[in-house]
Short mmCIF file of C-alpha atoms and ligand atoms in Angstrom, two decimals:
data_model
loop_
_atom_site.label_atom_id
_atom_site.label_comp_id
_atom_site.label_asym_id
_atom_site.label_seq_id
_atom_site.Cartn_x
_atom_site.Cartn_y
_atom_site.Cartn_z
CA MET A 1286 85.92 87.12 114.03
CA ALA A 1287 82.69 85.73 112.55
CA GLU A 1288 83.44 86.84 108.91
CA ILE A 1289 85.43 83.16 109.21
CA ASP A 1290 82.32 81.59 108.64
CA LYS A 1291 81.54 82.69 104.83
CA THR A 1292 80.83 79.94 102.60
CA PRO A 1293 83.20 78.89 100.01
CA LYS A 1294 79.95 80.69 97.68
CA GLN A 1295 79.78 83.73 99.39
CA ILE A 1296 83.81 84.12 99.34
CA VAL A 1297 84.26 83.58 95.93
CA SER A 1298 81.31 86.00 94.88
CA GLU A 1299 83.17 88.92 97.27
CA LEU A 1300 86.36 88.18 95.42
CA ASP A 1301 84.79 88.05 92.16
CA GLU A 1302 83.91 92.03 92.25
CA TYR A 1303 87.50 92.83 92.44
CA VAL A 1304 89.41 90.48 90.52
CA ILE A 1305 88.54 88.99 87.02
CA GLY A 1306 88.56 85.25 86.07
CA GLN A 1307 91.18 82.64 87.75
CA THR A 1308 87.77 81.27 89.42
CA ALA A 1309 89.82 77.70 89.68
CA ALA A 1310 92.20 79.55 92.02
CA LYS A 1311 89.36 81.93 94.17
CA LYS A 1312 87.58 78.28 95.02
CA ALA A 1313 90.86 76.86 96.14
CA ILE A 1314 91.44 79.15 98.28
CA ALA A 1315 87.96 80.19 99.02
CA ILE A 1316 87.71 75.90 100.60
CA ALA A 1317 90.89 75.85 102.38
CA LEU A 1318 89.48 78.99 104.04
CA ARG A 1319 86.27 77.48 104.92
CA ASN A 1320 88.47 74.33 106.16
CA ARG A 1321 90.28 76.17 108.34
CA TYR A 1322 86.81 77.42 110.05
CA ARG A 1323 85.48 73.88 110.00
CA ARG A 1324 88.52 72.54 111.34
CA LEU A 1325 87.64 75.35 115.03
CA GLN A 1326 84.14 74.00 114.85
CA LEU A 1327 85.89 70.56 116.35
CA SER A 1328 86.92 69.06 119.89
CA ALA A 1329 90.07 70.70 120.57
CA SER A 1330 92.17 67.05 120.47
CA MET A 1331 90.56 66.61 117.14
CA GLN A 1332 91.77 71.00 116.19
CA THR A 1333 95.53 69.65 116.68
CA GLU A 1334 95.21 66.63 114.66
CA ILE A 1335 94.59 68.42 111.59
CA THR A 1336 97.35 71.39 110.19
CA PRO A 1337 95.65 73.59 107.14
CA LYS A 1338 96.47 72.64 103.32
CA ASN A 1339 98.95 75.21 102.77
CA MET A 1340 98.98 75.92 99.32
CA LEU A 1341 100.64 77.04 96.22
CA MET A 1342 99.90 79.36 93.05
CA ILE A 1343 101.75 79.36 89.74
CA GLY A 1344 101.00 81.86 86.98
CA PRO A 1345 103.04 84.73 85.22
CA THR A 1346 103.42 88.10 87.24
CA GLY A 1347 100.75 90.15 87.54
CA VAL A 1348 97.22 87.86 87.45
CA GLY A 1349 96.12 88.65 90.20
CA LYS A 1350 97.43 85.80 92.76
CA THR A 1351 98.56 88.50 95.40
CA GLU A 1352 95.47 90.34 95.24
CA ILE A 1353 93.25 86.76 95.49
CA ALA A 1354 94.87 86.76 98.72
CA ARG A 1355 95.09 90.07 99.94
CA ARG A 1356 91.49 90.45 98.90
CA LEU A 1357 90.99 87.49 100.67
CA ALA A 1358 92.44 88.74 103.97
CA LYS A 1359 90.32 91.69 103.70
CA ILE A 1360 87.17 89.62 103.31
CA VAL A 1361 87.35 87.71 105.98
CA ASP A 1362 89.31 90.03 108.12
CA ALA A 1363 92.46 88.99 108.82
CA PRO A 1364 95.66 89.69 109.69
CA PHE A 1365 97.84 89.34 106.51
CA VAL A 1366 102.04 89.48 105.54
CA LYS A 1367 103.42 89.24 101.84
CA VAL A 1368 106.64 88.58 101.65
CA GLU A 1369 109.61 87.39 99.23
CA ALA A 1370 111.05 84.51 98.94
CA SER A 1371 114.57 86.04 97.45
CA LYS A 1372 114.73 88.18 99.58
CA PHE A 1373 115.89 86.06 102.57
CA THR A 1374 118.65 85.04 100.12
CA GLU A 1375 120.03 88.42 100.23
CA VAL A 1376 123.29 88.93 100.92
CA GLY A 1377 123.72 90.60 104.23
CA HIS A 1378 119.86 89.74 105.28
CA ALA A 1379 120.56 89.09 109.39
CA GLY A 1380 120.71 85.49 109.75
CA ARG A 1381 118.02 84.88 106.84
CA ASP A 1382 115.75 85.37 109.39
CA VAL A 1383 112.60 83.96 108.27
CA GLU A 1384 110.58 83.96 111.50
CA SER A 1385 110.45 87.76 111.25
CA MET A 1386 107.59 86.70 108.08
CA ILE A 1387 105.72 85.49 111.36
CA ARG A 1388 106.88 88.72 113.59
CA ASP A 1389 104.99 90.94 110.99
CA LEU A 1390 102.05 89.02 111.18
CA VAL A 1391 101.54 89.25 114.64
CA ASP A 1392 101.90 93.12 114.03
CA SER A 1393 99.45 93.33 111.70
CA SER A 1394 97.18 91.47 113.99
CA VAL A 1395 98.38 93.61 116.78
CA GLN A 1396 96.74 96.64 114.69
CA MET A 1397 93.97 95.33 113.63
CA GLU A 1398 93.04 93.96 117.08
CA GLN A 1399 93.44 97.36 118.72
CA LYS A 1400 91.51 98.57 116.31
CA SER A 1401 88.70 96.76 116.89
CA GLN A 1402 88.98 97.02 121.39
CA PHE A 1403 89.24 101.03 120.12
CA LYS A 1404 85.87 100.75 118.61
CA GLY A 1405 84.31 99.43 121.84
CA ILE A 1406 85.48 101.95 123.65
CA ARG A 1407 85.34 104.47 121.45
CA SER A 1408 82.23 107.03 123.89
CA ASP A 1409 84.42 106.14 127.02
CA ALA A 1410 87.57 107.63 125.79
CA GLU A 1411 85.95 110.23 123.83
CA ARG A 1412 84.18 111.17 127.40
CA ARG A 1413 87.22 111.01 129.08
CA ALA A 1414 89.21 112.88 126.32
CA ASP A 1415 86.33 115.69 125.88
CA ASN A 1416 87.20 116.11 130.01
CA ARG A 1417 90.92 117.23 129.40
CA ILE A 1418 89.58 119.66 127.10
CA VAL A 1419 87.30 120.91 128.77
CA ASN A 1420 89.22 121.62 132.33
CA ILE A 1421 91.80 123.18 130.82
CA LEU A 1422 89.65 125.59 127.99
CA VAL A 1423 88.11 126.30 131.71
CA PRO A 1424 90.46 125.96 134.68
CA ALA A 1425 89.27 125.57 138.28
CA THR A 1426 89.60 128.26 140.38
CA THR A 1427 91.11 128.89 143.54
CA ALA A 1428 90.21 129.66 146.88
CA ASP A 1429 92.72 132.74 145.92
CA GLY A 1430 90.88 133.73 142.86
CA THR A 1431 93.91 132.15 140.60
CA GLN A 1432 92.74 129.26 138.31
CA LYS A 1433 95.22 126.90 137.87
CA GLN A 1434 94.16 122.89 136.07
CA SER A 1435 93.53 120.68 137.80
CA GLY A 1436 95.65 117.62 138.08
CA VAL A 1437 98.69 116.73 140.14
CA ASP A 1438 101.48 119.50 139.78
CA PHE A 1439 104.94 118.67 139.14
CA GLN A 1440 106.32 119.79 142.41
CA ASN A 1441 103.54 117.74 144.50
CA LEU A 1442 104.45 114.90 142.19
CA VAL A 1443 108.52 114.92 143.22
CA SER A 1444 107.27 114.96 146.83
CA MET A 1445 104.79 112.26 147.06
CA VAL A 1446 107.42 109.88 145.01
CA GLU A 1447 109.90 110.98 147.85
CA LYS A 1448 108.10 109.98 150.51
CA MET A 1449 107.48 106.78 148.63
CA GLN A 1450 110.67 106.59 148.62
CA ARG A 1451 111.48 107.17 152.50
CA GLY A 1452 108.86 104.03 152.81
CA GLU A 1453 105.92 106.43 153.97
CA THR A 1454 102.70 106.83 152.67
CA PRO A 1455 101.86 109.57 150.77
CA GLU A 1456 98.71 112.60 150.49
CA VAL A 1457 97.48 111.97 147.13
CA PRO A 1458 95.99 115.65 146.95
CA ASN A 1459 92.42 114.97 146.03
CA ALA A 1460 90.88 116.93 142.83
CA GLN A 1461 87.70 117.74 144.01
CA SER A 1462 89.59 119.51 146.54
CA GLU A 1463 90.20 122.11 143.98
CA GLU A 1464 86.79 125.12 144.77
CA ILE A 1465 84.92 124.27 141.49
CA THR A 1466 82.70 127.05 141.96
CA SER A 1467 79.04 126.99 140.25
CA GLU A 1468 80.51 129.74 137.75
CA VAL A 1469 83.15 127.34 136.63
CA ARG A 1470 81.02 124.62 136.40
CA ASP A 1471 78.76 126.26 134.88
CA LYS A 1472 80.75 127.27 132.37
CA ARG A 1473 82.20 124.03 131.95
CA SER A 1474 79.22 122.70 131.10
CA ALA A 1475 78.81 125.10 128.49
CA THR A 1476 81.61 124.98 126.93
CA ALA A 1477 81.63 120.79 127.05
CA ASP A 1478 78.39 121.16 124.88
CA GLN A 1479 80.38 123.46 122.07
CA LEU A 1480 83.33 120.65 121.70
CA ARG A 1481 80.72 118.16 121.23
CA ARG A 1482 78.51 119.60 118.29
CA GLY A 1483 82.08 121.21 116.99
CA LEU A 1484 82.08 124.50 117.99
CA LEU A 1485 85.09 124.77 118.71
CA ASP A 1486 87.11 122.70 115.95
CA GLY A 1487 89.40 125.30 114.71
CA ARG A 1488 90.28 127.11 118.16
CA GLU A 1489 94.09 126.39 119.24
CA ILE A 1490 94.62 124.72 122.70
CA THR A 1491 97.66 123.96 124.62
CA ILE A 1492 97.73 120.07 125.30
CA THR A 1493 100.58 118.01 127.49
CA MET A 1494 100.60 114.79 126.01
CA ASP A 1495 102.74 111.87 125.76
CA ASP A 1496 105.97 112.34 123.64
CA PRO A 1497 105.25 110.15 120.22
CA GLN A 1498 108.99 110.14 119.61
CA GLN A 1499 109.84 107.84 122.75
CA ASP A 1500 107.85 104.97 121.61
CA LEU A 1501 109.46 105.47 118.38
CA GLY A 1502 112.92 106.07 119.12
CA MET A 1503 112.84 103.23 121.95
CA ASN A 1504 111.46 100.83 119.32
CA ASN A 1505 114.27 102.09 117.00
CA MET A 1506 117.40 100.70 119.17
CA MET A 1507 115.34 97.83 120.10
CA GLY A 1508 115.32 96.31 116.86
CA GLN A 1509 118.78 97.91 115.85
CA MET A 1510 119.79 95.83 118.60
CA GLY A 1511 118.08 93.29 117.45
CA ILE A 1512 116.15 92.52 121.09
CA ASP A 1513 112.74 91.41 121.54
CA PHE A 1514 111.46 92.21 124.86
CA GLY A 1515 108.92 90.39 126.22
CA THR A 1516 106.82 92.69 126.94
CA SER A 1517 106.90 96.40 124.90
CA LEU A 1518 109.20 98.37 127.15
CA GLY A 1519 107.65 101.56 126.42
CA GLN A 1520 104.69 100.82 127.97
CA MET A 1521 106.57 100.36 130.81
CA LEU A 1522 108.77 103.23 130.93
CA PRO A 1523 107.85 106.51 132.25
CA LYS A 1524 106.17 107.90 129.87
CA LYS A 1525 108.12 111.64 129.01
CA ARG A 1526 105.26 114.22 128.46
CA ILE A 1527 105.42 117.12 126.23
CA GLN A 1528 103.57 120.79 125.24
CA ARG A 1529 101.58 121.17 122.24
CA THR A 1530 99.62 123.23 120.78
CA VAL A 1531 97.39 122.15 118.34
CA ASP A 1532 93.13 122.63 117.13
CA VAL A 1533 90.99 121.31 119.25
CA SER A 1534 89.67 118.46 117.13
CA GLU A 1535 93.29 117.16 116.99
CA ALA A 1536 93.69 117.74 120.63
CA ARG A 1537 90.60 115.21 121.02
CA GLU A 1538 91.61 112.95 118.44
CA ILE A 1539 95.46 112.77 120.62
CA PHE A 1540 93.40 112.53 124.06
CA ILE A 1541 90.93 110.01 122.67
CA ARG A 1542 94.17 107.88 121.69
CA GLU A 1543 96.00 108.46 124.78
CA GLU A 1544 92.40 107.97 126.87
CA SER A 1545 91.85 104.64 124.88
CA GLU A 1546 95.07 103.41 125.61
CA LYS A 1547 94.44 103.54 129.42
CA LEU A 1548 91.47 102.01 128.97
CA ILE A 1549 92.59 98.60 127.37
CA SER A 1550 94.36 95.56 128.82
CA HIS A 1551 97.89 95.72 126.83
CA GLY A 1552 97.78 92.01 128.32
CA ASP A 1553 94.87 90.88 127.03
CA LEU A 1554 95.17 92.45 123.45
CA TYR A 1555 98.35 91.32 122.38
CA HIS A 1556 96.98 87.40 123.81
CA ALA A 1557 93.80 87.96 121.80
CA ALA A 1558 96.18 89.13 118.74
CA ILE A 1559 98.29 86.37 119.11
CA LYS A 1560 95.12 83.95 118.67
CA ARG A 1561 93.71 85.49 115.89
CA ALA A 1562 96.73 85.29 113.48
CA GLU A 1563 98.01 82.04 114.95
CA ASN A 1564 94.00 80.38 113.83
CA THR A 1565 92.74 83.56 110.90
CA GLY A 1566 96.78 84.35 109.89
CA ILE A 1567 98.21 84.67 105.89
CA VAL A 1568 101.57 84.48 104.93
CA PHE A 1569 101.46 85.19 101.63
CA ILE A 1570 105.46 84.03 100.12
CA ASP A 1571 105.51 85.37 96.93
CA GLU A 1572 108.67 84.50 94.30
CA ILE A 1573 108.70 80.34 96.00
CA ASP A 1574 110.17 79.76 92.63
CA LYS A 1575 113.44 81.95 93.32
CA ILE A 1576 114.37 80.03 96.16
CA ILE A 1577 115.14 76.76 94.11
CA ALA A 1578 117.88 75.47 93.25
CA LYS A 1579 119.90 75.60 90.46
CA THR A 1580 122.33 73.05 89.09
CA ASN A 1581 126.66 74.03 89.37
CA GLN A 1582 125.67 77.04 91.06
CA GLY A 1583 127.57 76.61 94.01
CA GLY A 1584 126.92 78.54 97.40
CA GLU A 1585 124.24 80.41 95.68
CA ASP A 1586 122.56 76.95 95.44
CA ILE A 1587 123.46 76.13 99.19
CA SER A 1588 122.00 79.74 100.34
CA ARG A 1589 118.59 79.18 98.18
CA GLU A 1590 118.48 75.38 99.39
CA GLY A 1591 119.00 77.00 103.12
CA VAL A 1592 116.45 78.88 102.77
CA GLN A 1593 113.49 76.29 102.04
CA ARG A 1594 114.90 74.69 105.12
CA ASP A 1595 114.24 77.58 107.27
CA ILE A 1596 111.45 77.93 105.82
CA LEU A 1597 110.39 74.72 106.29
CA PRO A 1598 109.26 74.33 109.83
CA ILE A 1599 107.24 77.57 110.35
CA VAL A 1600 105.19 75.90 107.29
CA GLU A 1601 105.14 72.41 109.53
CA GLY A 1602 104.36 74.40 112.82
CA SER A 1603 106.45 75.43 115.47
CA GLN A 1604 106.70 77.82 118.00
CA VAL A 1605 108.02 81.65 117.16
CA ASN A 1606 108.96 83.76 119.43
CA THR A 1607 107.56 87.87 119.55
CA LYS A 1608 107.83 91.01 121.47
CA TYR A 1609 103.97 90.03 122.32
CA GLY A 1610 104.72 86.71 123.72
CA PRO A 1611 105.03 83.07 121.73
CA ILE A 1612 102.85 82.21 118.46
CA ASN A 1613 102.06 78.75 117.28
CA THR A 1614 102.66 78.40 113.44
CA ASP A 1615 100.00 75.42 113.80
CA HIS A 1616 97.62 76.46 112.01
CA ILE A 1617 98.70 79.79 109.68
CA LEU A 1618 97.68 79.54 106.26
CA PHE A 1619 100.78 80.07 104.28
CA ILE A 1620 99.81 80.85 100.39
CA ALA A 1621 103.13 80.68 98.26
CA SER A 1622 103.30 81.54 94.96
CA GLY A 1623 105.51 81.65 91.84
CA ALA A 1624 106.25 81.73 87.75
CA PHE A 1625 107.99 78.38 87.91
CA GLN A 1626 108.69 79.24 84.13
CA ASP A 1627 112.32 77.79 83.83
CA SER A 1628 111.53 75.15 87.06
CA LYS A 1629 108.74 72.81 88.47
CA PRO A 1630 107.32 72.89 91.82
CA SER A 1631 108.59 69.46 92.46
CA ASP A 1632 112.11 70.47 91.99
CA LEU A 1633 111.37 72.26 95.67
CA ILE A 1634 112.91 70.39 98.37
CA ALA A 1635 110.16 66.74 99.06
CA GLU A 1636 109.58 67.99 102.61
CA LEU A 1637 108.06 71.60 101.85
CA GLN A 1638 106.23 70.09 98.44
CA GLY A 1639 104.32 68.06 100.79
CA ARG A 1640 103.27 71.22 103.11
CA PHE A 1641 101.49 72.57 99.33
CA PRO A 1642 98.99 69.98 98.66
CA ILE A 1643 96.79 72.19 96.78
CA ARG A 1644 97.92 73.81 93.48
CA VAL A 1645 96.02 76.31 91.37
CA GLU A 1646 97.15 76.82 87.58
CA LEU A 1647 96.19 81.54 86.94
CA ASN A 1648 95.92 81.60 83.59
CA ASP A 1649 97.72 84.38 81.40
CA LEU A 1650 95.29 87.34 80.81
CA THR A 1651 93.32 88.20 77.48
CA LYS A 1652 92.20 91.23 76.06
CA GLU A 1653 88.94 90.49 76.38
CA ASP A 1654 89.70 90.20 80.69
CA PHE A 1655 92.07 93.42 80.12
CA VAL A 1656 88.36 95.14 79.35
CA LYS A 1657 86.89 94.21 82.43
CA ILE A 1658 90.07 94.66 84.77
CA LEU A 1659 89.56 98.20 83.67
CA THR A 1660 86.01 99.01 84.02
CA GLU A 1661 84.42 95.94 86.61
CA PRO A 1662 85.80 95.80 89.84
CA LYS A 1663 85.23 98.18 92.38
CA ASN A 1664 88.17 99.25 92.58
CA ALA A 1665 88.65 99.53 88.86
CA LEU A 1666 91.46 101.24 87.16
CA VAL A 1667 89.17 103.49 85.30
CA LYS A 1668 86.52 104.32 88.09
CA GLN A 1669 89.98 105.31 90.51
CA TYR A 1670 90.69 107.89 87.33
CA ILE A 1671 87.16 109.99 87.21
CA ALA A 1672 87.22 109.35 90.67
CA LEU A 1673 90.65 111.07 90.89
CA VAL A 1674 90.06 114.26 88.42
CA GLY A 1675 86.80 114.29 89.10
CA THR A 1676 87.74 116.61 92.47
CA GLU A 1677 89.21 119.18 90.41
CA ASN A 1678 85.42 118.98 88.57
CA ILE A 1679 86.74 117.97 85.53
CA LYS A 1680 84.18 115.14 84.20
CA LEU A 1681 86.15 112.38 82.37
CA THR A 1682 84.85 109.89 80.16
CA PHE A 1683 85.86 106.62 78.06
CA THR A 1684 83.95 105.20 75.09
CA ILE A 1685 83.62 101.73 74.62
CA GLU A 1686 86.51 102.10 71.21
CA ALA A 1687 88.83 104.18 73.77
CA ILE A 1688 88.94 100.57 76.55
CA ASN A 1689 89.29 97.73 73.76
CA LYS A 1690 92.25 100.50 72.46
CA ILE A 1691 94.06 100.33 75.35
CA ALA A 1692 93.27 96.34 76.13
CA GLU A 1693 94.17 95.63 72.40
CA ILE A 1694 98.12 97.56 73.26
CA ALA A 1695 98.24 96.44 76.92
CA THR A 1696 98.01 93.12 75.21
CA GLN A 1697 100.70 93.77 72.07
CA LEU A 1698 102.63 95.25 74.34
CA ASN A 1699 102.89 92.36 76.92
CA ARG A 1700 103.60 90.13 73.94
CA SER A 1701 106.39 91.61 72.21
CA THR A 1702 108.54 93.34 75.47
CA GLU A 1703 107.78 91.27 78.74
CA ASN A 1704 104.65 89.69 79.45
CA ILE A 1705 103.93 91.79 83.17
CA GLY A 1706 100.01 90.90 83.24
CA ALA A 1707 97.48 93.70 84.64
CA ARG A 1708 100.46 96.17 85.95
CA ARG A 1709 100.79 97.09 82.37
CA LEU A 1710 97.18 98.54 82.77
CA HIS A 1711 98.76 100.64 85.07
CA THR A 1712 101.66 102.10 83.39
CA ILE A 1713 99.69 102.69 80.28
CA LEU A 1714 96.27 104.91 81.87
CA GLU A 1715 99.60 107.08 83.61
CA LYS A 1716 101.11 108.18 80.38
CA LEU A 1717 97.71 107.95 78.39
CA LEU A 1718 96.32 110.29 81.71
CA GLU A 1719 99.03 112.68 81.79
CA ASP A 1720 97.66 115.63 80.28
CA ILE A 1721 94.37 115.46 82.00
CA LEU A 1722 96.51 115.16 85.37
CA TYR A 1723 98.89 117.91 84.77
CA GLU A 1724 96.97 120.58 83.45
CA GLY A 1725 93.51 119.41 85.37
CA ALA A 1726 94.76 121.26 88.85
CA ASP A 1727 95.07 124.58 86.98
CA MET A 1728 92.52 124.92 84.08
CA GLU A 1729 88.63 124.82 83.87
CA MET A 1730 87.92 121.63 81.51
CA GLY A 1731 85.01 120.85 81.84
CA ASP A 1732 83.55 117.37 80.55
CA ILE A 1733 86.46 115.26 78.57
CA THR A 1734 85.95 112.28 76.78
CA ILE A 1735 88.61 109.79 76.06
CA THR A 1736 88.30 108.22 72.39
CA GLU A 1737 89.78 105.73 70.30
CA HIS A 1738 91.45 108.23 68.20
CA TYR A 1739 93.08 110.15 71.92
CA VAL A 1740 94.35 106.52 72.48
CA GLU A 1741 96.40 105.99 69.73
CA GLU A 1742 97.59 109.91 69.79
CA LYS A 1743 98.78 110.11 73.01
CA ILE A 1744 100.27 106.35 73.32
CA GLY A 1745 99.88 104.66 69.67
CA GLU A 1746 103.38 105.97 68.66
CA ILE A 1747 105.06 104.72 71.69
CA ALA A 1748 103.22 101.50 71.73
CA SER A 1749 104.74 100.21 68.29
CA ASP A 1750 108.24 101.42 69.46
CA LYS A 1751 109.57 98.65 70.69
CA ASN A 1752 112.61 100.24 72.21
CA LEU A 1753 110.98 103.12 73.45
CA SER A 1754 107.70 101.54 74.76
CA GLN A 1755 109.99 99.22 76.63
CA TYR A 1756 111.23 102.34 78.78
CA ILE A 1757 108.16 104.07 79.02
CA LEU A 1758 105.17 101.81 78.71
N1 LIG B 2647 92.46 89.19 87.64
C1 LIG B 2647 92.58 90.20 88.06
N2 LIG B 2647 91.40 91.31 88.18
C2 LIG B 2647 91.72 92.30 88.45
N3 LIG B 2647 92.79 92.93 88.78
C3 LIG B 2647 94.00 92.12 88.64
C4 LIG B 2647 94.22 90.60 87.96
N4 LIG B 2647 95.41 90.30 87.75
C5 LIG B 2647 96.71 91.35 87.65
N5 LIG B 2647 95.56 93.04 88.43
C6 LIG B 2647 95.71 93.74 88.96
O1 LIG B 2647 97.63 93.81 88.83
C7 LIG B 2647 98.02 94.25 89.66
C8 LIG B 2647 99.03 93.26 89.97
O2 LIG B 2647 98.74 91.92 90.59
P1 LIG B 2647 99.22 91.04 91.86
O3 LIG B 2647 99.61 91.96 92.14
O4 LIG B 2647 97.71 90.64 91.85
O5 LIG B 2647 100.16 90.20 90.51
P2 LIG B 2647 100.58 88.62 91.21
O6 LIG B 2647 100.25 87.77 89.26
O7 LIG B 2647 100.49 88.61 92.86
O8 LIG B 2647 102.38 88.93 90.15
P3 LIG B 2647 103.58 88.62 91.62
O9 LIG B 2647 103.95 87.66 91.47
O10 LIG B 2647 104.67 89.69 90.48
O11 LIG B 2647 103.84 88.94 92.19
C9 LIG B 2647 97.70 94.46 90.74
O12 LIG B 2647 96.83 96.19 90.83
C10 LIG B 2647 96.08 93.80 90.69
O13 LIG B 2647 94.93 94.53 90.75
#
């Protein structure tokens, strides 16, 4: 969680690596985040007094609103979810369950927390997993000379349980009592060495593992019944074990996961995840303008305003129950976003407006922005395509004139058809490179340069035909 202490300037400069322009929005979001860090430095009583100032991003579609918020979460390692506000107005939506956004946030937090805890115990889990594999590959030899795998077998287990039911104390068979001959010991240490050096990868091995379907089935069933148990029921039920034949490398990953699960305390994990979501979580509510009531629409309007009223307590700060325990939403950062083409933020119900005091407008993107978006960000589209076809030994290059032409066509199309912002670049590039992507796998094409002429030839005609471009570009 150390990432949270980044200064606003550092955050903006990291955002600059991915998002072009929109400086006002980047600054505002960086300040909102810094204030949260500042708050955490205060005494507990002061902390509860200061609630985070939520933010409203206003701007047309496809200009970077979501991208800024999502990147920010990545930069500071914060749990993040995006929801469409309009989804809660849909007929049949289970009781307009707006709290689901918070539960999704906690799910994402649990995953992040689990990943970081697993990382901390990785070497321990690896050692245990390796032991299990070695024991399978080189089974212990019993006194009568037959081989058997270490561990308690099923019959033993049944008789142990029966004894416990009768109130007796069962004898726990001691794995050490198995005859491990020096020959077995030597063989095991040689195998362990081969395993560590990856020499056994690719060899098949039959393992006994937890049934992955069991948790899935249980979760689906709970979901369908709308039940949220206090703890994950899957953790409490006895695990169904199944046998599977897999590569040694895959078996190792399966065992590392199982051993990691055993090594961590789930109670601590869930507690840490809830704290993390409470203190650093970011919820992005898109299309907030779609839940503004239009006049004279009767029932539909009531439902839209109803959603605003449902969202209000969550944004104001309340407790939401999740299957990992209750979470307090007081300090979660909410970022709402909308185009507000036929409405204004002041059309939202007054209480909700008050909860989003930071307002920023995002600009429409120009042709110059498109040129930069195509080429500059770390994950720029052009770089992605170059890398993709590069896997088939094709060296793809774009001339500056070609990039300019693509940007120009995108700007024109956004004007003549619907304005979808930078999303237009995705559809244009996909169409432009269609042939190369199709034929690349079969042909030795060597170097390919995309010129202005190539761009005109491939998409010029479609772009100038309004009817056609509506469907294709
Ligand atoms: N300013 C920008 N710099 C770099 N890429 C951008 C920019 N604006 C948009 N993009 C790219 O365009 C796509 C859509 O952008 P984004 O999801 O941020 O749209 P949005 O403004 O949130 O719109 P909506 O409200 O419809 O969700 C993303 O792939 C994003 O990378």
